[in-house]
Amino acid sequence: MARQEKPVDVVLVGLGWTNSIMGMELAQEGLNVLALERGEDRDTVPDFAYPKMADELTYGVRYKLMAKPAKSTITVRHSLTETALPYRHLGSFLPGDGVGGAGTHWNGHTWRPMPEELRLRSYVEETFGKDIIPADMTIQDFGVSYDELEPHFDFFDKVMGVSGKAGNVNGEIHEGGNPFEGRRSSEYPLPPLKRTFNDELFTNVAKEHGLHPFPLPSSNASEAYTNPYGMQLGPCNFCGFCERYGCLNFSKASPQTCILGALKQHKNFSYRANSEVLKVELADDKKTAKGVTYIDKNGEEVFQPAKIVIVGTFAYNNVRLLLLSGIGQPYDPVTNTGTVGRNYAYQMMGGATLFFKDKFFNPFIGAGSNATTVDDYAINQIDFAKEGFIGGSYLLAAQTNGQPIRSMPLPAGTPSWGAGWKKATKDYYGHSMSISSHGSNMSYRDCYLSLDPNYTDDHGLPLLRLTFDWKDNDIRMTQFMKGKVEALAKGLNPDHLNISFKDFGAKYDVRPYQTTHNVGGAIMGTNPKTSVLNRYQQSWDVHNVFVLGSSSFPQNLQYNPTMLVGGLAYWTAKAIREQYLKQPGPLVQA
Amino acid sequence: MDSRPDDSRRRFMKGAMWVISASTLGTGVMMAPTANAAPSLTEYKPVFFTPDEWAFVLAACERLIPADETGPSALDANVPIFIDRQMLGDFGQASDWYMKGPFMEGPAELGFQSPLTPAQTYQKGIAATNTYCRQTFSKSFAELSPEQQDQLLTQLQHNELKFDGVSAKQFFDFLLQNTKEGYFADPIHGGNKNMEPWKMIGFPGARASYLEWAELHNVKYPMGPVSLNGDRG
C-alpha cells in the first residue's frame, strides 16, 4: 500500500528545462507546484565547481552527469522482425538525469526551427506536390505555427541570454546573420562569442563559395548578463568543458543558471530529488489523472495526488510513462493504428576533419557553441523535387573542446596504437578543424517506440523498445551535404582530409556518439488519430495531463531542439494559465 | 607559414600569461610544485591484478604506446596503475551499465552485449591469451619478443583468436581504450605521470580559462599544463 502525500495543484514529472519553465509559470500563477526528479539534486556550486569539472575521464568519458543504463535504458532493433537488444552502455545518445536534466550538459546550440519545419507536410505538398512524399514517410504538421510561437522563442532567448547575430528582424534582412531564418521580433540579447581561428577560415571559404556564414546562436554567454528572472550569467571563458559537463562559470544557460535559482524563491514551489515516477494514476473513467505514483529516495512507494500532471522527462521516457500508465492507445505499425510511440525520429550527421601541419588551432580554447555556420542548405532552400529527398542540414565549423581522450582526430590510415599512433598524436593534436553537417531525419511508419517484451528495469517494468533504421531519403540528404562539405573543405587546402558521411545500406549504430536529439513518440498534432497531444501539448485522452519535450515533434528538425522544446513549454504554460485553469477540459475538441 | 607572433603580440601574450596565472591561482587550487608525487611503477603493488595478470598488462601497455624519442611510453606515464585502479571502480565493475539478461548476440551495431564486466573481461582475456601463448610458443605473453607481442595484439584486435567465454576483440578494445585513457586522463586517476603526455601534445589540462586567447589566431598557446591537484607540468 503506497504512502499518500498531501495533494498539490500541479505535479511536474522531471525537472529539466521544460518543467523548470512550467514550474516558474505556474508558481507565478499562485498554484501549489511540486516537481519530482528521478535523479539527484544538482547545482553549479558545489556540483559543477572548478576544478573538478575539468576532468575529462569522469565526466566526458565515464558520463557522470548522464542517465545510468543500469537504472534506465531502452532496447534497440533495426526492424519489426528482429529481437531488440539493450542499449547497455551509452554511446549514440546521452540522456541526462538529475535536476537540470540534459540542460546541464548540453553545448548550448540554440536554433529556432524554420517556419516551414513546423508545417512540413503542408509545405512539401504545397510547394512540390503530394507525390514526392514516400508512402511510408509519416511526416506531419505540428499544429502550431512559427508566428504563434515567436513571442515564446523571443522570451526564451532572453531567459537563456542567447549570444548571436539576427538575420531577420521583423522581416528586414541583416548582414552577418542567418538570412534564411524565420522572422525574429528582436535581436539576440547578447552579441556573438569571440571568433576562433577555425571560424575565420570557415567564414572565408564559405564566402568564396557564395554562402552566408554567421555565428552559431549560442547559450554560452558572450558578456555578463541578467535575465528577466533576475538570474545572472558570467561571460564564457572558453574553458573547453561544455558538452557532457555542468558549466563551472555560470555562463552556459541551464535550468540552474537561468530559472531554478529564482524558482526556488517561490514558497508555493517545491521539488523532491531521487523520486522516480512509475505511473500516472487515472480516474476510473480514464478521462482524468488523479496524480502519480513514485518511488522515493528510501525506496518507498508514494502516491502523490495532483489536479494537473505535467510530464517533462527526457523525450523517450515521456513515451514510456504514457505506455506504462495506459494513456492513449499504443501505436501498431502493422495495422497503422494507435498513436503512442508513433513517429520516432533521430538526426543525420556527417563531417569532415581538415588537418594542417603548419596551423595552430589550440582546440582546448573552446565553448560548446563556439562555431560558425551556414544555413544555405536548409529545408526552405532545397528543391526537394529536383534533389530527390526531403530534409536539410546546417553546416558548422565548431571548436568545442580539445580534451585529448575523446577529441584526438588523426588522419585516416593512422595506426590505432604503437609508435605510429603516438607520433601522430604529437604531430596532429591541435592542427585540425572540422566542418560538419547537422541534419534532419524524417519519420516513417516502422520507426517507433513500444514496450519491450523481454527486458525490464529494477522495478520489473518493461524497458522501452526503439525500432529504427536509416532510410534512403535521409541518406540522399546526407550524401547531398557530403558534396557541399567536401567542396568547402577542399577549398581550404588541408594537408589531409577525413570525410565521414553515411552511405546507402548504413545501419543505425548505437556505438559512436551522434546526437542526443531523439524526438517523437508522443507527438502533437491536429488529429487524435495521428497524434497523442493536441496543439497545446495536452493529451487528447486525459485532459489534465500535458507532455512536454521533443517527444512532441512529429519528425526531427535539422536543428538542435532546445529552443523549440522551451518555446513549446511557454506556449503550453500560456494555454494553461489563460484557458485551462478557468475551464479545465480539452483545449481542442477532438 | 610564419607562426611567430610579432613584438606587440608577444608583449600581449606575456601580459595574458600573467593574468591567467593569477586567476588560476586565485580559484582555490593548491599550487605546491612538489605535491602529489606520482608513484614509481616498479614499486607499485597492484590492487586488482594478480602477478601474472600484472606482467601481461605491463607488457601489453609497453607495446600499445612504446618507448621512443617521440614522447613518454605508457609505462613512463604509469598507465598500468591507471588500469589497475579502474578495475575495482565503476568502469571495471560495469556499475553504471545495464547488465541484466537475457544476453544474446546481435548485429555489431547494437553494441556491447557481453555478460562479463570489463574486469572479468580482462581476467578471462589475459588468461586465454597466456594459455594460447604457452601452447604456441611455450612462453607467456610477457616473455615473447616485442615483434611477437605486436603480432598477438594485432590478432586480438582483429578477433583472429577464438577464446572460450570471452571475445578477444572486446578484451583488446577495453585494453586499448583504457591505455589511451590512462595516458591522457588527469593524473588524479593514476596515469599521465607528471603530465608528460599532455606536454608532448600541448594540452594545458585543467586550466579551463582562455578568454584572452580566443581571438589570437594561429599562435601556439605557450603555457604548460596544470592538473586537478594544482600541479604544474
PDB file of C-alpha atoms in Angstrom, chain B residues 34-192:
ATOM      1  CA  THR B  34      56.090  19.150  -5.340  1.00  0.00           C
ATOM      2  CA  ALA B  35      52.674  17.938  -4.177  1.00  0.00           C
ATOM      3  CA  ASN B  36      51.208  14.599  -5.202  1.00  0.00           C
ATOM      4  CA  ALA B  37      54.408  12.972  -6.466  1.00  0.00           C
ATOM      5  CA  ALA B  38      53.375  10.083  -8.736  1.00  0.00           C
ATOM      6  CA  PRO B  39      54.343   6.595  -7.531  1.00  0.00           C
ATOM      7  CA  SER B  40      57.065   4.614  -9.230  1.00  0.00           C
ATOM      8  CA  LEU B  41      55.675   1.851 -11.424  1.00  0.00           C
ATOM      9  CA  THR B  42      58.277  -0.644 -10.243  1.00  0.00           C
ATOM     10  CA  GLU B  43      57.290  -0.152  -6.594  1.00  0.00           C
ATOM     11  CA  TYR B  44      53.527  -0.112  -7.201  1.00  0.00           C
ATOM     12  CA  LYS B  45      51.576  -3.043  -5.754  1.00  0.00           C
ATOM     13  CA  PRO B  46      48.501  -3.785  -7.897  1.00  0.00           C
ATOM     14  CA  VAL B  47      45.208  -3.773  -6.030  1.00  0.00           C
ATOM     15  CA  PHE B  48      43.306  -5.830  -8.626  1.00  0.00           C
ATOM     16  CA  PHE B  49      45.627  -7.754 -10.927  1.00  0.00           C
ATOM     17  CA  THR B  50      47.487 -10.915  -9.879  1.00  0.00           C
ATOM     18  CA  PRO B  51      51.266 -11.020 -10.579  1.00  0.00           C
ATOM     19  CA  ASP B  52      50.651 -12.971 -13.803  1.00  0.00           C
ATOM     20  CA  GLU B  53      47.986 -10.552 -14.959  1.00  0.00           C
ATOM     21  CA  TRP B  54      50.144  -7.593 -13.985  1.00  0.00           C
ATOM     22  CA  ALA B  55      53.034  -8.886 -16.093  1.00  0.00           C
ATOM     23  CA  PHE B  56      50.664  -9.091 -19.040  1.00  0.00           C
ATOM     24  CA  VAL B  57      49.310  -5.574 -18.535  1.00  0.00           C
ATOM     25  CA  LEU B  58      52.825  -4.126 -18.265  1.00  0.00           C
ATOM     26  CA  ALA B  59      53.952  -5.916 -21.421  1.00  0.00           C
ATOM     27  CA  ALA B  60      50.848  -5.057 -23.437  1.00  0.00           C
ATOM     28  CA  CYS B  61      50.914  -1.373 -22.454  1.00  0.00           C
ATOM     29  CA  GLU B  62      54.552  -1.175 -23.487  1.00  0.00           C
ATOM     30  CA  ARG B  63      53.615  -2.336 -26.980  1.00  0.00           C
ATOM     31  CA  LEU B  64      50.446  -0.204 -27.320  1.00  0.00           C
ATOM     32  CA  ILE B  65      52.363   3.003 -26.515  1.00  0.00           C
ATOM     33  CA  PRO B  66      56.053   2.076 -26.764  1.00  0.00           C
ATOM     34  CA  ALA B  67      59.117   3.936 -25.565  1.00  0.00           C
ATOM     35  CA  ASP B  68      60.862   6.037 -28.219  1.00  0.00           C
ATOM     36  CA  GLU B  69      62.152   9.550 -28.815  1.00  0.00           C
ATOM     37  CA  THR B  70      58.665  10.921 -29.674  1.00  0.00           C
ATOM     38  CA  GLY B  71      57.469  11.055 -26.101  1.00  0.00           C
ATOM     39  CA  PRO B  72      56.610   9.069 -22.975  1.00  0.00           C
ATOM     40  CA  SER B  73      55.605   5.429 -23.215  1.00  0.00           C
ATOM     41  CA  ALA B  74      52.547   4.011 -21.475  1.00  0.00           C
ATOM     42  CA  LEU B  75      54.890   2.685 -18.787  1.00  0.00           C
ATOM     43  CA  ASP B  76      56.612   6.060 -18.404  1.00  0.00           C
ATOM     44  CA  ALA B  77      53.142   7.522 -17.868  1.00  0.00           C
ATOM     45  CA  ASN B  78      52.046   4.940 -15.245  1.00  0.00           C
ATOM     46  CA  VAL B  79      49.217   3.744 -17.472  1.00  0.00           C
ATOM     47  CA  PRO B  80      49.143   0.256 -15.840  1.00  0.00           C
ATOM     48  CA  ILE B  81      48.467   1.898 -12.464  1.00  0.00           C
ATOM     49  CA  PHE B  82      45.528   3.712 -14.035  1.00  0.00           C
ATOM     50  CA  ILE B  83      44.141   0.462 -15.458  1.00  0.00           C
ATOM     51  CA  ASP B  84      44.574  -1.385 -12.176  1.00  0.00           C
ATOM     52  CA  ARG B  85      42.672   1.333 -10.327  1.00  0.00           C
ATOM     53  CA  GLN B  86      39.874   1.344 -12.923  1.00  0.00           C
ATOM     54  CA  MET B  87      39.184  -2.352 -12.420  1.00  0.00           C
ATOM     55  CA  LEU B  88      37.706  -2.010  -8.935  1.00  0.00           C
ATOM     56  CA  GLY B  89      35.891   1.213  -9.819  1.00  0.00           C
ATOM     57  CA  ASP B  90      32.566   1.782 -11.570  1.00  0.00           C
ATOM     58  CA  PHE B  91      34.074   1.119 -15.013  1.00  0.00           C
ATOM     59  CA  GLY B  92      35.680  -2.217 -14.162  1.00  0.00           C
ATOM     60  CA  GLN B  93      32.589  -3.382 -12.329  1.00  0.00           C
ATOM     61  CA  ALA B  94      30.181  -2.073 -15.026  1.00  0.00           C
ATOM     62  CA  SER B  95      28.266  -0.412 -12.181  1.00  0.00           C
ATOM     63  CA  ASP B  96      26.521   2.083 -14.484  1.00  0.00           C
ATOM     64  CA  TRP B  97      25.757  -0.391 -17.279  1.00  0.00           C
ATOM     65  CA  TYR B  98      22.636  -2.435 -17.891  1.00  0.00           C
ATOM     66  CA  MET B  99      23.863  -5.962 -17.092  1.00  0.00           C
ATOM     67  CA  LYS B 100      20.587  -7.882 -16.852  1.00  0.00           C
ATOM     68  CA  GLY B 101      19.894 -10.854 -19.069  1.00  0.00           C
ATOM     69  CA  PRO B 102      18.963 -12.458 -21.280  1.00  0.00           C
ATOM     70  CA  PHE B 103      22.276 -11.982 -23.083  1.00  0.00           C
ATOM     71  CA  MET B 104      22.060 -12.527 -26.815  1.00  0.00           C
ATOM     72  CA  GLU B 105      24.399 -11.866 -29.673  1.00  0.00           C
ATOM     73  CA  GLY B 106      23.184  -9.425 -32.263  1.00  0.00           C
ATOM     74  CA  PRO B 107      24.460  -7.227 -35.047  1.00  0.00           C
ATOM     75  CA  ALA B 108      27.588  -5.305 -34.059  1.00  0.00           C
ATOM     76  CA  GLU B 109      25.623  -2.046 -34.465  1.00  0.00           C
ATOM     77  CA  LEU B 110      23.530  -2.913 -31.403  1.00  0.00           C
ATOM     78  CA  GLY B 111      26.631  -2.579 -29.249  1.00  0.00           C
ATOM     79  CA  PHE B 112      28.048  -4.256 -26.153  1.00  0.00           C
ATOM     80  CA  GLN B 113      26.087  -7.411 -25.238  1.00  0.00           C
ATOM     81  CA  SER B 114      28.540  -9.329 -23.052  1.00  0.00           C
ATOM     82  CA  PRO B 115      27.577 -10.667 -19.621  1.00  0.00           C
ATOM     83  CA  LEU B 116      31.163 -10.012 -18.476  1.00  0.00           C
ATOM     84  CA  THR B 117      32.184  -6.811 -16.731  1.00  0.00           C
ATOM     85  CA  PRO B 118      35.344  -5.144 -18.041  1.00  0.00           C
ATOM     86  CA  ALA B 119      37.262  -6.510 -15.020  1.00  0.00           C
ATOM     87  CA  GLN B 120      36.082 -10.047 -15.810  1.00  0.00           C
ATOM     88  CA  THR B 121      36.906  -9.499 -19.472  1.00  0.00           C
ATOM     89  CA  TYR B 122      40.476  -8.595 -18.515  1.00  0.00           C
ATOM     90  CA  GLN B 123      40.821 -11.645 -16.275  1.00  0.00           C
ATOM     91  CA  LYS B 124      39.479 -14.074 -18.856  1.00  0.00           C
ATOM     92  CA  GLY B 125      41.192 -12.328 -21.767  1.00  0.00           C
ATOM     93  CA  ILE B 126      44.619 -12.342 -20.123  1.00  0.00           C
ATOM     94  CA  ALA B 127      44.294 -15.990 -19.068  1.00  0.00           C
ATOM     95  CA  ALA B 128      43.167 -17.062 -22.542  1.00  0.00           C
ATOM     96  CA  THR B 129      45.925 -15.100 -24.267  1.00  0.00           C
ATOM     97  CA  ASN B 130      48.579 -16.535 -21.977  1.00  0.00           C
ATOM     98  CA  THR B 131      47.243 -20.061 -22.478  1.00  0.00           C
ATOM     99  CA  TYR B 132      47.403 -19.550 -26.224  1.00  0.00           C
ATOM    100  CA  CYS B 133      50.959 -18.184 -25.992  1.00  0.00           C
ATOM    101  CA  ARG B 134      52.128 -21.072 -23.806  1.00  0.00           C
ATOM    102  CA  GLN B 135      50.605 -23.624 -26.189  1.00  0.00           C
ATOM    103  CA  THR B 136      52.047 -21.937 -29.250  1.00  0.00           C
ATOM    104  CA  PHE B 137      55.383 -20.539 -28.030  1.00  0.00           C
ATOM    105  CA  SER B 138      55.888 -22.275 -24.635  1.00  0.00           C
ATOM    106  CA  LYS B 139      56.104 -18.790 -23.121  1.00  0.00           C
ATOM    107  CA  SER B 140      53.692 -16.344 -21.541  1.00  0.00           C
ATOM    108  CA  PHE B 141      52.776 -13.188 -23.463  1.00  0.00           C
ATOM    109  CA  ALA B 142      55.137 -11.107 -21.317  1.00  0.00           C
ATOM    110  CA  GLU B 143      58.065 -13.377 -22.245  1.00  0.00           C
ATOM    111  CA  LEU B 144      57.600 -13.050 -26.014  1.00  0.00           C
ATOM    112  CA  SER B 145      59.683 -10.766 -28.202  1.00  0.00           C
ATOM    113  CA  PRO B 146      58.224  -7.319 -28.958  1.00  0.00           C
ATOM    114  CA  GLU B 147      57.552  -8.422 -32.533  1.00  0.00           C
ATOM    115  CA  GLN B 148      55.645 -11.500 -31.352  1.00  0.00           C
ATOM    116  CA  GLN B 149      53.711  -9.381 -28.859  1.00  0.00           C
ATOM    117  CA  ASP B 150      52.722  -6.957 -31.607  1.00  0.00           C
ATOM    118  CA  GLN B 151      51.595  -9.879 -33.723  1.00  0.00           C
ATOM    119  CA  LEU B 152      49.479 -11.262 -30.858  1.00  0.00           C
ATOM    120  CA  LEU B 153      47.898  -7.903 -30.107  1.00  0.00           C
ATOM    121  CA  THR B 154      47.032  -7.492 -33.791  1.00  0.00           C
ATOM    122  CA  GLN B 155      45.368 -10.904 -33.786  1.00  0.00           C
ATOM    123  CA  LEU B 156      43.356  -9.984 -30.685  1.00  0.00           C
ATOM    124  CA  GLN B 157      42.337  -6.665 -32.261  1.00  0.00           C
ATOM    125  CA  HIS B 158      41.064  -8.360 -35.415  1.00  0.00           C
ATOM    126  CA  ASN B 159      39.333 -11.137 -33.480  1.00  0.00           C
ATOM    127  CA  GLU B 160      41.527 -13.753 -35.132  1.00  0.00           C
ATOM    128  CA  LEU B 161      41.889 -15.744 -31.899  1.00  0.00           C
ATOM    129  CA  LYS B 162      38.781 -17.561 -30.680  1.00  0.00           C
ATOM    130  CA  PHE B 163      38.633 -17.972 -26.899  1.00  0.00           C
ATOM    131  CA  ASP B 164      36.079 -19.796 -24.785  1.00  0.00           C
ATOM    132  CA  GLY B 165      33.803 -17.415 -22.869  1.00  0.00           C
ATOM    133  CA  VAL B 166      35.418 -14.129 -23.822  1.00  0.00           C
ATOM    134  CA  SER B 167      35.751 -12.140 -27.029  1.00  0.00           C
ATOM    135  CA  ALA B 168      39.365 -11.465 -27.985  1.00  0.00           C
ATOM    136  CA  LYS B 169      38.300  -8.268 -29.729  1.00  0.00           C
ATOM    137  CA  GLN B 170      36.250  -6.999 -26.769  1.00  0.00           C
ATOM    138  CA  PHE B 171      39.227  -7.666 -24.485  1.00  0.00           C
ATOM    139  CA  PHE B 172      41.582  -5.834 -26.823  1.00  0.00           C
ATOM    140  CA  ASP B 173      39.157  -2.934 -27.253  1.00  0.00           C
ATOM    141  CA  PHE B 174      38.960  -2.382 -23.475  1.00  0.00           C
ATOM    142  CA  LEU B 175      42.742  -2.679 -23.173  1.00  0.00           C
ATOM    143  CA  LEU B 176      43.419  -0.136 -25.911  1.00  0.00           C
ATOM    144  CA  GLN B 177      40.696   2.253 -24.753  1.00  0.00           C
ATOM    145  CA  ASN B 178      41.944   2.154 -21.139  1.00  0.00           C
ATOM    146  CA  THR B 179      45.576   2.547 -22.203  1.00  0.00           C
ATOM    147  CA  LYS B 180      44.758   5.744 -24.079  1.00  0.00           C
ATOM    148  CA  GLU B 181      42.584   6.948 -21.190  1.00  0.00           C
ATOM    149  CA  GLY B 182      45.381   6.369 -18.696  1.00  0.00           C
ATOM    150  CA  TYR B 183      47.798   8.198 -20.975  1.00  0.00           C
ATOM    151  CA  PHE B 184      45.689  11.347 -21.359  1.00  0.00           C
ATOM    152  CA  ALA B 185      43.372  11.447 -18.280  1.00  0.00           C
ATOM    153  CA  ASP B 186      44.211  13.791 -15.439  1.00  0.00           C
ATOM    154  CA  PRO B 187      46.985  12.367 -13.199  1.00  0.00           C
ATOM    155  CA  ILE B 188      44.480  12.201 -10.347  1.00  0.00           C
ATOM    156  CA  HIS B 189      43.364   8.894 -11.878  1.00  0.00           C
ATOM    157  CA  GLY B 190      46.815   7.298 -11.635  1.00  0.00           C
ATOM    158  CA  GLY B 191      48.290   7.640 -15.128  1.00  0.00           C
ATOM    159  CA  ASN B 192      49.587  10.601 -17.191  1.00  0.00           C
TER     160      ASN B 192
END
